[in-house]
Coordinates of C-alpha atoms in Angstrom, one line a residue:
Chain A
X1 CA 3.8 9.5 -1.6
X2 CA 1.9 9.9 2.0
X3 CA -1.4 7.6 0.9
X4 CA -2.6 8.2 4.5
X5 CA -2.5 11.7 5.9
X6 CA -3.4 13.1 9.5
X7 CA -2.8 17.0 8.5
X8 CA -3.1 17.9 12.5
X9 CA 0.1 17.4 13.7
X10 CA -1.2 18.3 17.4
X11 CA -4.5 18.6 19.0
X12 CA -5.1 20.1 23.0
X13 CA -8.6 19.8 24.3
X14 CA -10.1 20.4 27.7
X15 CA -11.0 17.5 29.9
X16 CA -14.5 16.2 29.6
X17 CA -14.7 17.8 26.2
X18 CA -15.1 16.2 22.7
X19 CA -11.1 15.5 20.9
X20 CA -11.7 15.0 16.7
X21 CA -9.2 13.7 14.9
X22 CA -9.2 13.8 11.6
X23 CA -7.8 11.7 8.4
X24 CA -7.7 12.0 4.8
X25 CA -6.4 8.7 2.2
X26 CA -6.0 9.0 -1.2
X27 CA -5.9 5.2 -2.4
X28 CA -9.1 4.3 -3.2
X29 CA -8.7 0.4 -2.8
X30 CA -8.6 0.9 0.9
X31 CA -11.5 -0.7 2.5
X32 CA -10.4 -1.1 6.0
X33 CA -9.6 1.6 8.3
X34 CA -7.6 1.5 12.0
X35 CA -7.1 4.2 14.6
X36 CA -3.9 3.2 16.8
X37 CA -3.3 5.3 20.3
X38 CA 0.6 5.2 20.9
X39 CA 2.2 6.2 24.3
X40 CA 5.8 7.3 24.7
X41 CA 8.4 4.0 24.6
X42 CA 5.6 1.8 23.9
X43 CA 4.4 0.6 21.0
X44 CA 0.7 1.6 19.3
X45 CA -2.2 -0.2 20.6
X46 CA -5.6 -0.9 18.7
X47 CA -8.5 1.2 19.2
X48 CA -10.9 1.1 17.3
X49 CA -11.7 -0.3 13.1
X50 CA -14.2 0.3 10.6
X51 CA -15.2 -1.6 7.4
X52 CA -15.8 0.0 4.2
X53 CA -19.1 -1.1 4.4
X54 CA -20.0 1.0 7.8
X55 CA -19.8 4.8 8.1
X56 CA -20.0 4.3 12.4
X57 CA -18.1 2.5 14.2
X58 CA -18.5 2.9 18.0
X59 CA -16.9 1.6 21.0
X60 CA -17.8 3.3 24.3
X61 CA -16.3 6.6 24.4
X62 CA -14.7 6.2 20.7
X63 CA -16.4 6.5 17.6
X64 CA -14.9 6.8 13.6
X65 CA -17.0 7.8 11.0
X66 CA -15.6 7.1 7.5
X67 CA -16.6 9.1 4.4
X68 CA -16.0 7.6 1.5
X69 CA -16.6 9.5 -1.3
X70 CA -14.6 12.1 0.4
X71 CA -11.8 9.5 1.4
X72 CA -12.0 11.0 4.6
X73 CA -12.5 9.3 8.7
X74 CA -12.7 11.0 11.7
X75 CA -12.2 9.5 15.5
X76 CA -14.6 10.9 17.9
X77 CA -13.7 10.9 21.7
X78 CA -16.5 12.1 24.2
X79 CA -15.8 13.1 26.7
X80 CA -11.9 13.0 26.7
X81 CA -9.7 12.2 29.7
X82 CA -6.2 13.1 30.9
X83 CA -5.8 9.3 30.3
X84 CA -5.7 10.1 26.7
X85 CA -3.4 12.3 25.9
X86 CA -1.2 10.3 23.5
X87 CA -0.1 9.8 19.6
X88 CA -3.3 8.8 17.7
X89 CA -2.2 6.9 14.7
X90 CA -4.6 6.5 11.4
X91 CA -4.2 2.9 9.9
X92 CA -5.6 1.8 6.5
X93 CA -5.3 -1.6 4.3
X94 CA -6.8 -4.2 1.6
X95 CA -8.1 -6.0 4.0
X96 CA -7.9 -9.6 2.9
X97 CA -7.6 -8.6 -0.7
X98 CA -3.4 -9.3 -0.5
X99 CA -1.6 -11.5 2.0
X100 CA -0.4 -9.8 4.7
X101 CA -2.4 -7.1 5.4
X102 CA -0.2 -4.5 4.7
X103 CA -1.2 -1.1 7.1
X104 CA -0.5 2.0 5.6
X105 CA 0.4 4.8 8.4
X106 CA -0.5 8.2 9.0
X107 CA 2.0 10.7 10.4
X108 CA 0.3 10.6 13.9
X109 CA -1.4 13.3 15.9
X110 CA -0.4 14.4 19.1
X111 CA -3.3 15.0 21.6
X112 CA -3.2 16.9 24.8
X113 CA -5.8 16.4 27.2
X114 CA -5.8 19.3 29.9
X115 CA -7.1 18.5 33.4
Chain B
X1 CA 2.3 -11.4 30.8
X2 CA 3.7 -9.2 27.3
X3 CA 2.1 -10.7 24.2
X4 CA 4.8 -8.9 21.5
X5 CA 8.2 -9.2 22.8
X6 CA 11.1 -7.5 21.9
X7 CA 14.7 -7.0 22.9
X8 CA 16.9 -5.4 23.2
X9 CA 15.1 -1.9 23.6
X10 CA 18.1 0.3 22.7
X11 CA 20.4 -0.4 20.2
X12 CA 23.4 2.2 20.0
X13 CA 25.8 0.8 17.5
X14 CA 28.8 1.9 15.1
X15 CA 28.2 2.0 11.4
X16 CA 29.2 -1.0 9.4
X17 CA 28.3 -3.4 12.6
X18 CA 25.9 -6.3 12.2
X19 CA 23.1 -6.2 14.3
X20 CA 20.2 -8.7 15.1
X21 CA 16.9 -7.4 16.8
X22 CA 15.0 -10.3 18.3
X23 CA 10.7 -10.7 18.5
X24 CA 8.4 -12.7 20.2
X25 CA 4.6 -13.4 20.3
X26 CA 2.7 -16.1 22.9
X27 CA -0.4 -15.1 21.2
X28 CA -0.5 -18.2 19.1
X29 CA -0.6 -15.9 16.1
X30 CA 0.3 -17.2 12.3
X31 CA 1.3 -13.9 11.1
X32 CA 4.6 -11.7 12.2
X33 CA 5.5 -7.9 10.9
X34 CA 8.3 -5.5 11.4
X35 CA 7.9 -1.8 10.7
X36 CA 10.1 1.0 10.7
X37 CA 9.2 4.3 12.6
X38 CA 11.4 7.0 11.1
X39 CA 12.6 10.3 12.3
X40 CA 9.6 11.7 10.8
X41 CA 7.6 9.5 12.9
X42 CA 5.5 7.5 9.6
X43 CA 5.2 4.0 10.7
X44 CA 6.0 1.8 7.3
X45 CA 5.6 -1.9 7.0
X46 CA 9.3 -3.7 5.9
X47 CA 8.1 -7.3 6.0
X48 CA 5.2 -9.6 6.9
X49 CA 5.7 -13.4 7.4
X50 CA 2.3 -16.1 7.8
X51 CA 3.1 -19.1 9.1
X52 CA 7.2 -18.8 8.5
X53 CA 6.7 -17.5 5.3
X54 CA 7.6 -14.3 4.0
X55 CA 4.8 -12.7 2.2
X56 CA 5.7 -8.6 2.2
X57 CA 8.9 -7.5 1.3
X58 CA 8.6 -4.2 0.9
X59 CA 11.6 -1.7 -1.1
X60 CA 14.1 -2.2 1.7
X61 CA 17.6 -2.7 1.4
X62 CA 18.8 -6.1 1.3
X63 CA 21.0 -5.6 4.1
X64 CA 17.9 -6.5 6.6
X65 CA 16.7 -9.8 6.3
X66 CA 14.3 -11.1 8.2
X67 CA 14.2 -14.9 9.4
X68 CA 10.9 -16.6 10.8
X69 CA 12.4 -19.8 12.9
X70 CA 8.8 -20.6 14.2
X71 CA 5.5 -18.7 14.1
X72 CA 6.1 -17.2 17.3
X73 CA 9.7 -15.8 16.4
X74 CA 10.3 -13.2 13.5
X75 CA 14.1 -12.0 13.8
X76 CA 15.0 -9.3 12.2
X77 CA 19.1 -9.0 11.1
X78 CA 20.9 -5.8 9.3
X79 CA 24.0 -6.0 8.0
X80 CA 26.5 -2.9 7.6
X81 CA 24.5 -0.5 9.7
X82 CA 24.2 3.0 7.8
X83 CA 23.5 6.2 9.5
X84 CA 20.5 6.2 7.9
X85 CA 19.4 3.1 9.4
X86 CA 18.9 5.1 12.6
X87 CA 14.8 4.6 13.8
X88 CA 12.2 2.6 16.2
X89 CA 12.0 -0.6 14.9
X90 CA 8.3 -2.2 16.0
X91 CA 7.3 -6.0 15.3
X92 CA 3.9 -6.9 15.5
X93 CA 1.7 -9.8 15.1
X94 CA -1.8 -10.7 13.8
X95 CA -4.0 -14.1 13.9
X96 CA -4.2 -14.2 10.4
X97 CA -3.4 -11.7 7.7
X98 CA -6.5 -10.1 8.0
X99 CA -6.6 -9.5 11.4
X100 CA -6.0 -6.8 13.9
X101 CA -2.3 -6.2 14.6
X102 CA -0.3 -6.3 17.9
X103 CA 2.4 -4.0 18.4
X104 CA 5.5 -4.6 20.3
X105 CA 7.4 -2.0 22.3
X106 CA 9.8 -1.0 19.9
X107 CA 13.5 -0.9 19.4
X108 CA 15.2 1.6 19.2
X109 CA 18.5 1.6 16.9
X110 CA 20.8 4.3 17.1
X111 CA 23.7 4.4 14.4
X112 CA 26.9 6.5 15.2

């Protein structure tokens, strides 16, 4: 039962253009949301977070938007570089509501970033 | 300096062995987690320990058990490796429960 799901298995987008990535949940007592990049042999690294409470979240060349009545957040990245090309990961918890802070994991989506 | 530690980074064993697969943070974090990446590539929590004490255990055989001997060390041990044991095995670390998570590199266990 996939609560988190990043339906785009793979992405390729030109350099200096805008990448989307998108991601759909189904659990409803989710109120904290994660995007994780991941490169090959290492493990994922934060990127960027949004509350329940926000719909924007923006950190220089990232942004999520979260809708929640469609259960649905994007991740923005304008303009996109070679440096990005990696495994985008979708994260999503009770945040503080159970100890431990359990992250619940989309498949991943593989973007390509062509010079 | 690496804030998640973890060794070894391969692991090719025989099935039935015993294995341990060790974890480190210098973060000064009170919260450890390991999570299994599987062939399919889903990332899923296995436990979660806060200050040494386990607080996720999530439906995983209890041939892996998981021992906290400080805050900055979560261990992880398996017992009678199965075939289907086989994944990248990530610890990761948070200030408190309700914090941001730090990933380590991943281990990767191979059973034959």
């Amino acid at each position: 039962d996939q609560q988190v799901k990043q339906n785009s298995p793979s992405l390729s987008v030109q350099e200096g253009r805008i990448s989307i990535l998108n991601c759909d949940y189904t659990n409803s007592m989710f109120d904290y949301f994660l995007w994780y990049k991941k490169y090959p042999a290492e493990g994922p690294t934060f990127l960027i977070s949004i509350s329940s409470i926000k719909d924007k979240n923006e950190d220089g060349r990232f942004t999520v938007f979260l809708n929640k009545s469609a259960k649905h957040l994007s991740l923005h990245i304008v303009p996109s570089q070679p440096g990005d090309s990696a495994v985008y990961f979708c994260a999503a918890s009770n945040n503080g509501k159970a100890a431990g802070n359990k992250l619940t994991f989309g498949g991943g989506t593989r973007v390509l970033v062509k010079p | 300096d690496t804030a998640v530690s973890q060794t070894p980074k391969y692991l090719v064993t025989q099935m039935g062995n015993d294995k341990s697969i060790k974890c480190e943070q210098n973060l000064g974090h009170d919260t450890m987690y390991w999570y299994k990446q599987d062939s399919k590539k889903f990332l899923k929590i296995m436990f979660s320990y806060n200050n040494k004490e386990l607080i996720i255990n999530e439906t995983v055989p209890n041939r892996f058990s998981p021992k906290s001997p400080d805050k900055a060390h979560l261990n992880l041990h398996i017992n009678s490796l199965e075939l289907g044991d086989s994944a990248v095995y990530f610890c990761a670390s948070s200030k408190t429960f309700a914090d941001t998570q730090y990933f380590g590199p991943g281990t990767r266990l191979t059973v034959l």
